[in-house]
Each structure stands twice: as C-alpha cells, then as structure tokens.
mmCIF file of C-alpha atoms and ligand atoms in Angstrom:
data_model
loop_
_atom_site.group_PDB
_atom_site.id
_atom_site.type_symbol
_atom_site.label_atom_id
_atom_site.label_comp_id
_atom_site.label_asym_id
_atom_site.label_seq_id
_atom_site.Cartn_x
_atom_site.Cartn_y
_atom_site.Cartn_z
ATOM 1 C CA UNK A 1 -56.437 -86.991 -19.784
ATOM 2 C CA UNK A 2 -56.109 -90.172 -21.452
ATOM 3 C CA UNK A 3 -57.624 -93.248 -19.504
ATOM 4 C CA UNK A 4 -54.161 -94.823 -18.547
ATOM 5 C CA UNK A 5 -52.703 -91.793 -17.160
ATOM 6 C CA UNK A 6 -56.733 -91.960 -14.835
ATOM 7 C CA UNK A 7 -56.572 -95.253 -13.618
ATOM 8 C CA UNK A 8 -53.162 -94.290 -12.886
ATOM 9 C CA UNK A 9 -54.227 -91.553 -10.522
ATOM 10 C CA UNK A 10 -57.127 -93.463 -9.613
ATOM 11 C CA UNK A 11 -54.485 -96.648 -8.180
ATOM 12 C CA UNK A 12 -52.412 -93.780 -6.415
ATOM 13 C CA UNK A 13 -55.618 -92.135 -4.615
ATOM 14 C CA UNK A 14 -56.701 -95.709 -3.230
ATOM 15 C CA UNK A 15 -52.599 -97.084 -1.678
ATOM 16 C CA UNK A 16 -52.011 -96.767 1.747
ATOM 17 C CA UNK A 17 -50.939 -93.348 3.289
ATOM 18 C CA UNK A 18 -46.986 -95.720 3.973
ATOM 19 C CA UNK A 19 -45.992 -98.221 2.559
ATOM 20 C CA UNK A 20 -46.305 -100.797 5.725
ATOM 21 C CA UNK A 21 -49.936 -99.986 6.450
ATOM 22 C CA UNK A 22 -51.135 -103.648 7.678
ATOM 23 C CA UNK A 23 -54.530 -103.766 5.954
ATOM 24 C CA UNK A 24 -55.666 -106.934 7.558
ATOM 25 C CA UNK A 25 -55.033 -105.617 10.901
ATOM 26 C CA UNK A 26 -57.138 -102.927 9.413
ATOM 27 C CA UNK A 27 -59.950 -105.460 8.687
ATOM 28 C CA UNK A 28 -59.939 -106.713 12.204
ATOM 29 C CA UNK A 29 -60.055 -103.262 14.085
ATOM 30 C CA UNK A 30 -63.044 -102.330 11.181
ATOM 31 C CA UNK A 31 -65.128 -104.863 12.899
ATOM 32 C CA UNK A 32 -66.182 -102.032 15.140
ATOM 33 C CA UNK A 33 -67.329 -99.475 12.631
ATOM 34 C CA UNK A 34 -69.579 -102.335 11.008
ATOM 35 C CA UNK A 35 -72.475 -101.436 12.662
ATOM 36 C CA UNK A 36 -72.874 -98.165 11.568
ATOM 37 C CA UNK A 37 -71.318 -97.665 8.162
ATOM 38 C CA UNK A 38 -71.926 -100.885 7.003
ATOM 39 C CA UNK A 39 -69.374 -104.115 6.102
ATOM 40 C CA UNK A 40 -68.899 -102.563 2.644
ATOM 41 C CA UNK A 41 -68.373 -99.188 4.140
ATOM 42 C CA UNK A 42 -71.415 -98.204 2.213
ATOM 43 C CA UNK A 43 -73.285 -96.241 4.916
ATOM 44 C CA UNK A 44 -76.186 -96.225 6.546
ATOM 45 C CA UNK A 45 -78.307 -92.925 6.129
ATOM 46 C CA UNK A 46 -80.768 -93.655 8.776
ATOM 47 C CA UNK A 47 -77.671 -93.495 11.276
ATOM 48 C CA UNK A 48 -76.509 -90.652 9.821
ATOM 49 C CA UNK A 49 -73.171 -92.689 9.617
ATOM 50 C CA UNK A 50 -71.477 -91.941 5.872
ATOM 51 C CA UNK A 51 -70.133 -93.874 3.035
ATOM 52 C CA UNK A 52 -66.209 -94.293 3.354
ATOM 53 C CA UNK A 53 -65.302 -96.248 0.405
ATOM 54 C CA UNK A 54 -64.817 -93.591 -1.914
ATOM 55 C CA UNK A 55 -62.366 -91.906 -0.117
ATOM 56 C CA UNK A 56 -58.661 -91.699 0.006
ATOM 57 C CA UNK A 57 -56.841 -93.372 2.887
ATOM 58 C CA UNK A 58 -54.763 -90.051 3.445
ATOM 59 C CA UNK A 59 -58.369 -88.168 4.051
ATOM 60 C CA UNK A 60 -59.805 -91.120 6.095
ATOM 61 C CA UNK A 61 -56.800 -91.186 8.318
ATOM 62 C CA UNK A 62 -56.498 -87.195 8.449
ATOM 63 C CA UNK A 63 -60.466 -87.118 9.921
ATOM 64 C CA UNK A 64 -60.155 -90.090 12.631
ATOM 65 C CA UNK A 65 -57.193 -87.771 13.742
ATOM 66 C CA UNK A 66 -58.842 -84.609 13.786
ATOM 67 C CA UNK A 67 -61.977 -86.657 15.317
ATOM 68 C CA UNK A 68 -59.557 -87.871 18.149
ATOM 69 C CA UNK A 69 -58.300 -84.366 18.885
ATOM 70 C CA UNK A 70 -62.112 -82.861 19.145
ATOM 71 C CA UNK A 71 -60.925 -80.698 16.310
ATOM 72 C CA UNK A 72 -63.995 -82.300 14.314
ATOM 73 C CA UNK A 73 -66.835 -83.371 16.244
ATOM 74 C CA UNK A 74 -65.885 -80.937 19.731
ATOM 75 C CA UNK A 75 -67.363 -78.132 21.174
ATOM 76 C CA UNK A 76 -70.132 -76.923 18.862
ATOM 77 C CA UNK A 77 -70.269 -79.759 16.412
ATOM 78 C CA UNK A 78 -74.168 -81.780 16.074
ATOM 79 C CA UNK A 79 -74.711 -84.925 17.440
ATOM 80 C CA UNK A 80 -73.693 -87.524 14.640
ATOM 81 C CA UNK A 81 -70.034 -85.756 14.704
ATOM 82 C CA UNK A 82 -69.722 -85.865 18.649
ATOM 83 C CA UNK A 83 -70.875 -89.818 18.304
ATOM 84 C CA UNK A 84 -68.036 -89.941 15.745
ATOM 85 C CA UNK A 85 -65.545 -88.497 17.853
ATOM 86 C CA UNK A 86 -66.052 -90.820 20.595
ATOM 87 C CA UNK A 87 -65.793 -93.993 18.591
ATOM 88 C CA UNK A 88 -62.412 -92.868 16.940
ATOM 89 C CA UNK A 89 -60.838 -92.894 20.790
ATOM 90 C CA UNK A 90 -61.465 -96.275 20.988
ATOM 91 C CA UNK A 91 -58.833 -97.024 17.970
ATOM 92 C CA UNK A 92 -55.318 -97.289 20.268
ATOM 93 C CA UNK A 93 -52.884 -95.836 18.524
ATOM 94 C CA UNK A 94 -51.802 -93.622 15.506
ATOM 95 C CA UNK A 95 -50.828 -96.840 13.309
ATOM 96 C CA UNK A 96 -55.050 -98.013 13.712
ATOM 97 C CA UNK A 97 -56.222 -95.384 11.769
ATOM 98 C CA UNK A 98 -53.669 -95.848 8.985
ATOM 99 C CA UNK A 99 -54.445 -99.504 9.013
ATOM 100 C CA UNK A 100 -58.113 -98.925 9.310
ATOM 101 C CA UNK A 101 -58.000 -96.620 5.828
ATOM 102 C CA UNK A 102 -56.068 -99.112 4.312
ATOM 103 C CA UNK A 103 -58.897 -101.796 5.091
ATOM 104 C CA UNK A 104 -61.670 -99.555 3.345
ATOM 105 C CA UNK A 105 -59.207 -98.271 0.480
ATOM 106 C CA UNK A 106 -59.832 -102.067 -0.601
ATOM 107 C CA UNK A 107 -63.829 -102.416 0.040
ATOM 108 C CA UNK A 108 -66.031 -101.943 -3.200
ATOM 109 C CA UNK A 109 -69.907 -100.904 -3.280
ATOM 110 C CA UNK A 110 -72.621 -100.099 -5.031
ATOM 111 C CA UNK A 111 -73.030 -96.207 -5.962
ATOM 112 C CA UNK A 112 -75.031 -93.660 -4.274
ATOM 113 C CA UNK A 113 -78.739 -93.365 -5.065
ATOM 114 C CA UNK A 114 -79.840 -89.795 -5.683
ATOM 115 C CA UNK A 115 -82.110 -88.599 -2.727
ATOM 116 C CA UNK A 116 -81.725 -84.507 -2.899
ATOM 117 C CA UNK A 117 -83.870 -82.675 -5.504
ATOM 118 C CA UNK A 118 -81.835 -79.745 -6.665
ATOM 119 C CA UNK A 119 -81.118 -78.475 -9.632
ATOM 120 C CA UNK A 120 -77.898 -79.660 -11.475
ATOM 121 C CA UNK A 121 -77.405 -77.186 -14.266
ATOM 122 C CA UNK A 122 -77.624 -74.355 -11.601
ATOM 123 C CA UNK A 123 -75.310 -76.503 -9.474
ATOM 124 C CA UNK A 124 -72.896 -77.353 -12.660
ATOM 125 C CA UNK A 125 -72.209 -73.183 -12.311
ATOM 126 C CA UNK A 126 -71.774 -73.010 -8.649
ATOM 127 C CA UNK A 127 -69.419 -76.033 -8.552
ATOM 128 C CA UNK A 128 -67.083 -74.853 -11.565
ATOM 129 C CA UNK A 129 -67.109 -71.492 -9.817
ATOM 130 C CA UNK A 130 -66.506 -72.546 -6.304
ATOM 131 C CA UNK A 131 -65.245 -75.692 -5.942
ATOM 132 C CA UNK A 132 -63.211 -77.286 -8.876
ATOM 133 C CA UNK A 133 -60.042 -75.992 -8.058
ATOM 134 C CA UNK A 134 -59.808 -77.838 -4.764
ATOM 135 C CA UNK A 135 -62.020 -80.504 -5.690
ATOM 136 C CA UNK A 136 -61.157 -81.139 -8.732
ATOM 137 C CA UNK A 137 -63.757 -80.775 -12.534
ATOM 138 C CA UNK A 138 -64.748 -84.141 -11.949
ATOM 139 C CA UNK A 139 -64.830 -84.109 -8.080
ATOM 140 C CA UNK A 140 -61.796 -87.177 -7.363
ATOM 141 C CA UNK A 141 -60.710 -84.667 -4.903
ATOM 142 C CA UNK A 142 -57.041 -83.808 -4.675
ATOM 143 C CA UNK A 143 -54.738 -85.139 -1.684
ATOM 144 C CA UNK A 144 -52.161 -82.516 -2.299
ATOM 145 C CA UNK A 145 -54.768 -79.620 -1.013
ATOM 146 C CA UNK A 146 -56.152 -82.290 1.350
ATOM 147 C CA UNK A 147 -59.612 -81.782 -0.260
ATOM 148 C CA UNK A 148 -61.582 -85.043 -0.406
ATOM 149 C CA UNK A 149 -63.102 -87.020 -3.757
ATOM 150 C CA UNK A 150 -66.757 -85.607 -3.671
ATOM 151 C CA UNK A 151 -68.071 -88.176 -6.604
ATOM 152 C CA UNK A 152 -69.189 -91.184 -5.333
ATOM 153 C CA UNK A 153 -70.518 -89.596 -1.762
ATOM 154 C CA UNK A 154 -74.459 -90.053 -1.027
ATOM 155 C CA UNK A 155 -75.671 -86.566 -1.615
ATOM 156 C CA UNK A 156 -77.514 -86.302 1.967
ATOM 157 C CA UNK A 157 -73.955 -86.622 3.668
ATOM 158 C CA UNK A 158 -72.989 -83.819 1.109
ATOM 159 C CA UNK A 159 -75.769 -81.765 1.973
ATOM 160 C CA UNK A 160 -75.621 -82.508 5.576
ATOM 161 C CA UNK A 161 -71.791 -81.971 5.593
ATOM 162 C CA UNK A 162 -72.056 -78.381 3.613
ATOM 163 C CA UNK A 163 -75.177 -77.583 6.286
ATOM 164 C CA UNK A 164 -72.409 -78.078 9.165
ATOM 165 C CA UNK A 165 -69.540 -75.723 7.434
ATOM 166 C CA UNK A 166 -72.288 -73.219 6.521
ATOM 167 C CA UNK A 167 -73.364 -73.017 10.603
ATOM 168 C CA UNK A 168 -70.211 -73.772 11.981
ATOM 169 C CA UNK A 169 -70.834 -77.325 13.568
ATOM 170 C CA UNK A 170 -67.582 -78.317 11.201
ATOM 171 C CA UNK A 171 -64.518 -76.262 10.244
ATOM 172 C CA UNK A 172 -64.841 -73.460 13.165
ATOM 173 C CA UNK A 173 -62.051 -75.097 15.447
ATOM 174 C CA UNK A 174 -58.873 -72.947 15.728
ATOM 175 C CA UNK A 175 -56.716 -76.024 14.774
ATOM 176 C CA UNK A 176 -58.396 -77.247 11.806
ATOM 177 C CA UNK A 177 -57.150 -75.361 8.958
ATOM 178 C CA UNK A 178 -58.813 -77.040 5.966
ATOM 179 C CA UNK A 179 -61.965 -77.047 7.428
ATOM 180 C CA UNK A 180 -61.645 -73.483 7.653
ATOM 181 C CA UNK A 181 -60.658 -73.260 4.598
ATOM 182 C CA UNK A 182 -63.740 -75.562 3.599
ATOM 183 C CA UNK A 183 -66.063 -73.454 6.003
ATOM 184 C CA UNK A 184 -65.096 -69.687 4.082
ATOM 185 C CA UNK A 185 -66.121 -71.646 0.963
ATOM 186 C CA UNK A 186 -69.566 -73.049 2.300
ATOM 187 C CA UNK A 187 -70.444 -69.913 3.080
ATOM 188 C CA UNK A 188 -69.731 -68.478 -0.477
ATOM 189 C CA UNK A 189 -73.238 -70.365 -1.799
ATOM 190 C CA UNK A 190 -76.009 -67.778 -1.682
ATOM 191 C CA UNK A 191 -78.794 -69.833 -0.406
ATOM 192 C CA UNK A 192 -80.328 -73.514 0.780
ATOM 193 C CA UNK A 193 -81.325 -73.494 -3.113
ATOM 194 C CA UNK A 194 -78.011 -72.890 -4.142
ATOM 195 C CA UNK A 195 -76.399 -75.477 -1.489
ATOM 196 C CA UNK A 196 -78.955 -78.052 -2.718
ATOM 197 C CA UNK A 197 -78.027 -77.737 -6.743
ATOM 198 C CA UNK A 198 -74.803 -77.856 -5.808
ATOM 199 C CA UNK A 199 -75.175 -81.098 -4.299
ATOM 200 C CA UNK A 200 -77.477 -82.388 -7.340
ATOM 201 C CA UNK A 201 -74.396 -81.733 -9.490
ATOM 202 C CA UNK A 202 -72.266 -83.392 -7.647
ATOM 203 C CA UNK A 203 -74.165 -86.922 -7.500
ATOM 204 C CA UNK A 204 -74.523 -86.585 -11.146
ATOM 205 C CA UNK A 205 -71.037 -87.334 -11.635
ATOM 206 C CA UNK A 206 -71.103 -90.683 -10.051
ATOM 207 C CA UNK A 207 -69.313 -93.423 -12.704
HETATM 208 C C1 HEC B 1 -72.088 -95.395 16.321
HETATM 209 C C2 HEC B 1 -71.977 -95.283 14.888
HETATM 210 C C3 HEC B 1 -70.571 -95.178 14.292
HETATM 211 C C4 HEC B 1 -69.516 -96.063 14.446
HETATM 212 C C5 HEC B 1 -69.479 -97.345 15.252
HETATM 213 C C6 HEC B 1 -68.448 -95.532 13.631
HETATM 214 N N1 HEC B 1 -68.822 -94.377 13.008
HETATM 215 FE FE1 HEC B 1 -67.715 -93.231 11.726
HETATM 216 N N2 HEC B 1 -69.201 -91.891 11.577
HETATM 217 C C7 HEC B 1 -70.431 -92.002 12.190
HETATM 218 C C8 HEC B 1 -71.229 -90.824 11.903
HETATM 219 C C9 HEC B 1 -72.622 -90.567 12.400
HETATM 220 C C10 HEC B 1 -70.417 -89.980 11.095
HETATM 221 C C11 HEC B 1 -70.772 -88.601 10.513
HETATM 222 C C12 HEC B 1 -70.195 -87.526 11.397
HETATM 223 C C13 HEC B 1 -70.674 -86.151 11.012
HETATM 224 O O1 HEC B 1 -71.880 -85.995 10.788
HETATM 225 O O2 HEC B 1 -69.832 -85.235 10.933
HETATM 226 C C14 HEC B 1 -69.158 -90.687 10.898
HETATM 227 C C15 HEC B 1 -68.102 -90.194 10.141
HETATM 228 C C16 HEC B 1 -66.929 -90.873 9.884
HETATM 229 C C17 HEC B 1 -65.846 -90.391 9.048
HETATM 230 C C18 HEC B 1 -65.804 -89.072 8.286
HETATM 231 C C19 HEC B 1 -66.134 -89.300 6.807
HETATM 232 C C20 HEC B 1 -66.253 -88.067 5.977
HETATM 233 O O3 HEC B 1 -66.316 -88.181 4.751
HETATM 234 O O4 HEC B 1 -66.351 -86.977 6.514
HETATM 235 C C21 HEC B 1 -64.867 -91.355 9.070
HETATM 236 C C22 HEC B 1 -63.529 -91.322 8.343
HETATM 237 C C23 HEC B 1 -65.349 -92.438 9.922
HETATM 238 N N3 HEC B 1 -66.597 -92.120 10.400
HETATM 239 C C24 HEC B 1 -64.647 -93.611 10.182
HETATM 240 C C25 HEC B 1 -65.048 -94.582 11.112
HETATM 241 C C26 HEC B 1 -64.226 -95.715 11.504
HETATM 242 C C27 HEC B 1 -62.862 -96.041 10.916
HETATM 243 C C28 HEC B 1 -64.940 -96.409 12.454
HETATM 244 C C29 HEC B 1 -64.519 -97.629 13.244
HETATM 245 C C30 HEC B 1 -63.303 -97.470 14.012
HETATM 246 C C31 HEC B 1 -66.205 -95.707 12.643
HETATM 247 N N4 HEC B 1 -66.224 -94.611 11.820
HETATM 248 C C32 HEC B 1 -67.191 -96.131 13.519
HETATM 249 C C33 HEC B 1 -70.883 -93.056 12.969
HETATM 250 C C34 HEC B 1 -70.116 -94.122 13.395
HETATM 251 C C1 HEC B 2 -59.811 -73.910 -1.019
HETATM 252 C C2 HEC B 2 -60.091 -75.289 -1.369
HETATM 253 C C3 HEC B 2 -61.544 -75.740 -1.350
HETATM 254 C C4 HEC B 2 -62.595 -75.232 -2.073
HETATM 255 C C5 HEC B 2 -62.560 -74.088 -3.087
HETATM 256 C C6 HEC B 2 -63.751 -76.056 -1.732
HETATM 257 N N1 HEC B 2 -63.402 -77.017 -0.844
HETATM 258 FE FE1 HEC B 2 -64.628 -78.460 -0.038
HETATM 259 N N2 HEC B 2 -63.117 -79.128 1.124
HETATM 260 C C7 HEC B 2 -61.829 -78.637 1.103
HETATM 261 C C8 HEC B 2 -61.041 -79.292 2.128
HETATM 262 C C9 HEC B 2 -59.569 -79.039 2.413
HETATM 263 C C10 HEC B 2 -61.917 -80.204 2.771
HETATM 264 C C11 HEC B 2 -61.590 -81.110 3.963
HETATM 265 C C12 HEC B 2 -61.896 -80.363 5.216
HETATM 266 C C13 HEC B 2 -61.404 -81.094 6.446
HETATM 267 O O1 HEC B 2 -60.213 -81.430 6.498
HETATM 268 O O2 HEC B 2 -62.218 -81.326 7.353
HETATM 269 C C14 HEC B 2 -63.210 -80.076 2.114
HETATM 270 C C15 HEC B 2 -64.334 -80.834 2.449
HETATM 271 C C16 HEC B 2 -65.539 -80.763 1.791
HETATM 272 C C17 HEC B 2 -66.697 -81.586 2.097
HETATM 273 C C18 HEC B 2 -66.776 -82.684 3.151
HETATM 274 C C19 HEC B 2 -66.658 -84.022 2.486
HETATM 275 C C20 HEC B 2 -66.438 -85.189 3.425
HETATM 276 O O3 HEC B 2 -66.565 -86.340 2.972
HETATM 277 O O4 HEC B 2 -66.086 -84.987 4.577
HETATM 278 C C21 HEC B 2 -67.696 -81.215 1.227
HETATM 279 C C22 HEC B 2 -69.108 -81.783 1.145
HETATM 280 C C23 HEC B 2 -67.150 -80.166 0.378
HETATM 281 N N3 HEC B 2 -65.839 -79.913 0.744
HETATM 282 C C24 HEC B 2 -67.843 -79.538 -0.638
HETATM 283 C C25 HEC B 2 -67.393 -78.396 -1.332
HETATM 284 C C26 HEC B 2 -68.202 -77.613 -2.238
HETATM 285 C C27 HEC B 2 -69.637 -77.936 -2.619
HETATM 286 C C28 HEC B 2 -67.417 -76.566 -2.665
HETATM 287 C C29 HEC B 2 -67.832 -75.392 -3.532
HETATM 288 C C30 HEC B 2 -68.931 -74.582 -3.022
HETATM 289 C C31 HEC B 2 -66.109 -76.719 -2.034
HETATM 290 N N4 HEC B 2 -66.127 -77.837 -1.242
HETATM 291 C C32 HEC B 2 -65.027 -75.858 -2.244
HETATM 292 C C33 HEC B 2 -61.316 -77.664 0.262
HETATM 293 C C34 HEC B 2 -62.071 -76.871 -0.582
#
C-alpha cells in the first residue's frame, strides 16, 4: 500500500466512533483512569493496568461496554479484569465512554519495551497462520471484524491477555461474541512456547 493511502487508514482508525464525541469532556472524565494507566495512557505493568493509546476509539468504547455489562471482567474473569469492570460503572452514561476514547485517540507515547523472550521467527509462522486475517499482516487491527491493532501493545498485556482466552477468564461469556471468537483462536496455539513466540512477533512490529 502506498504511504498516503496508510496514513490515510491510520487518521480513520484514530477519529471518534461519531462525529460529536466531546473529547475534552473526555479529558476531564480520564482524570480517573490516571492513576492506573498513566496520563499518557501508557500503562503501568506493575498494576497490571494496559496501554490504551494504540487503540481505536471504536475498540476502547466496545470494551468499557462489555466491562459495564460483566460480559468482560464477570463471573470467572482474574482479578485485574473484575477491578476493571468496576471502575467502568463509575463512567455515567453511554456518551462517557465515547468521549473517554476520543480523549486517548489523541494521547501520544513512547513505544513498548520488549519484556517476553520468545521466539519471533517461530511466532512470524503462528501469527501469519492464525491471526492475520483478523488482525491484520502488520497487526493495525481491523474495526470492521472488531479485532483490535495488536502493534504497539506491551507484550506482557499480550501475553497476559492470550493466557485469559486460552483459560477462559476472557471470551467465555454467552454474550460476548468476539471474544469467543478470539477465545476458539487462543486455543489454536499448541503450547506456552508457542503463545510466547507469538507474542515476540508481535512486539517486533512496533514502528
Ligand atoms: C484501578 C486501576 C484502573 C483504573 C482506575 C482504570 N483502569 Fe482500565 N484497566 C485496568 C486493568 C488492571 C485492566 C486490565 C484488565 C484485564 O486484565 O483484563 C484495564 C483494562 C482496560 C481496558 C481494556 C484494554 C484492552 O486492550 O483490552 C480499557 C479500554 C480500559 N481499561 C479503560 C479505562 C478507562 C477509560 C478508565 C477510566 C474511566 C480506566 N480504564 C480506569 C485498571 C484500571
Ligand atoms: C476470527 C478473527 C480473529 C482471529 C483469527 C484472531 N483474533 Fe485476536 N481478537 C479478535 C477479536 C474480535 C478480538 C476482540 C475480542 C473482544 O471483543 O473482547 C481479539 C482480541 C485479541 C487480543 C486482545 C487485545 C486487547 O488489547 O484487548 C489479543 C492479544 C489477540 N486478539 C491476539 C490474537 C492472536 C495472537 C491471534 C492468532 C493466534 C489472534 N488474535 C487471532 C479476532 C481474532
């Protein structure tokens, strides 16, 4: 793809989920996710709490919601997503969340430093097997199939995140159809070895 026609799809990923999104109300109600993923939305691994400013607004928004509903972080899900949950039922009303995405959709931060020793060729296979057609060959994710940008994610939330689909702490619910989705695929990796290249990979193709 030429770069144009990128940055292109790049500036459509990062624009509000409508058009009257309020992202300074946004700012105001992020005030109270601060203290755990960070005024950047850069994280904070040692609260288990991920980075958000990689993702699109239309994924952000889509989790707070399925957060709210206890279709994410319910019955059966670990402790960080049951935190997680309870926070998002503090935000008032279904305009928040939309305005909250905006807010991050404009936040900028440094990228991810590698922490998971896998091996990337090995993972290179797995991913171009398994995961590329939702995710996309580069990993900028793909709003139409709801599947989030991978790239630019720390690789312990990855690993962590895969680790929950794979045991059923995310993506069991009834309701939640693309973690189900997400969940069969999960389960398609062989082996913690396999998960763990996987993941390598996928923080290789950080800009
Ligand atoms: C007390 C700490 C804490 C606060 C405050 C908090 N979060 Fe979180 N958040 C977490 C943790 C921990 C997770 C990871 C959940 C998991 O492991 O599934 C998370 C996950 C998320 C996710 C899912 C990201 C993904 O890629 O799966 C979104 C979106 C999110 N938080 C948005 C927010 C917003 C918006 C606020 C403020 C209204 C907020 N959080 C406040 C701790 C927090
Ligand atoms: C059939 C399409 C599909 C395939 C194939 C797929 N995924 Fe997903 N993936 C999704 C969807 C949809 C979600 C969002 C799930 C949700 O809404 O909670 C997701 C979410 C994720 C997440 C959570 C990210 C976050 O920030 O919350 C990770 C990690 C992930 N996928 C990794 C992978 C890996 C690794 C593979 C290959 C082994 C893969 N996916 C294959 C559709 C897919």
């Amino acid at each position: 793809m030429p770069a144009r026609i990128l940055l292109i799809a790049a500036t459509l990923f990062a624009l509000p989920v409508h058009a009257l999104d309020d992202p300074a109300r946004g700012k105001e109600l992020y005030a109270s996710c601060i203290a755990c993923h960070g005024a950047s939305a850069q994280g904070d691994a040692a609260l288990a709490a991920p980075r958000l400013n990689h993702l699109a607004p239309v994924y952000i928004a889509d989790q707070l919601q399925k957060f709210q509903a206890g279709i994410r972080g319910g019955e059966g899900a670990g402790d960080s997503a049951r935190q997680m949950a309870a926070i998002a039922n503090t935000l008032a009303d279904e305009q928040a969340l939309y305005d909250t995405a905006a807010y991050i959709a404009t936040l900028d931060s440094t990228p991810a430093a590698a922490t998971v020793e896998g091996n990337a060729d090995q993972g290179r296979g797995y991913y171009q097997q398994y995961c590329a057609a939702c995710h996309g060959p580069a990993a900028g994710g793909n709003p139409a199939l709801n599947s989030p940008r991978l790239a630019g994610s720390d690789d312990w939330y990855l690993l962590a995140q895969l680790e929950a689909f794979r045991t059923g702490g995310r993506g069991a619910h009834p309701d939640d159809r693309t973690g189900r989705q997400m969940r069969a695929m999960a389960g398609v990796l062989p082996d913690d070895q396999a998960v763990a290249a996987v993941v390598a990979y996928i923080a290789s193709l950080q800009p």
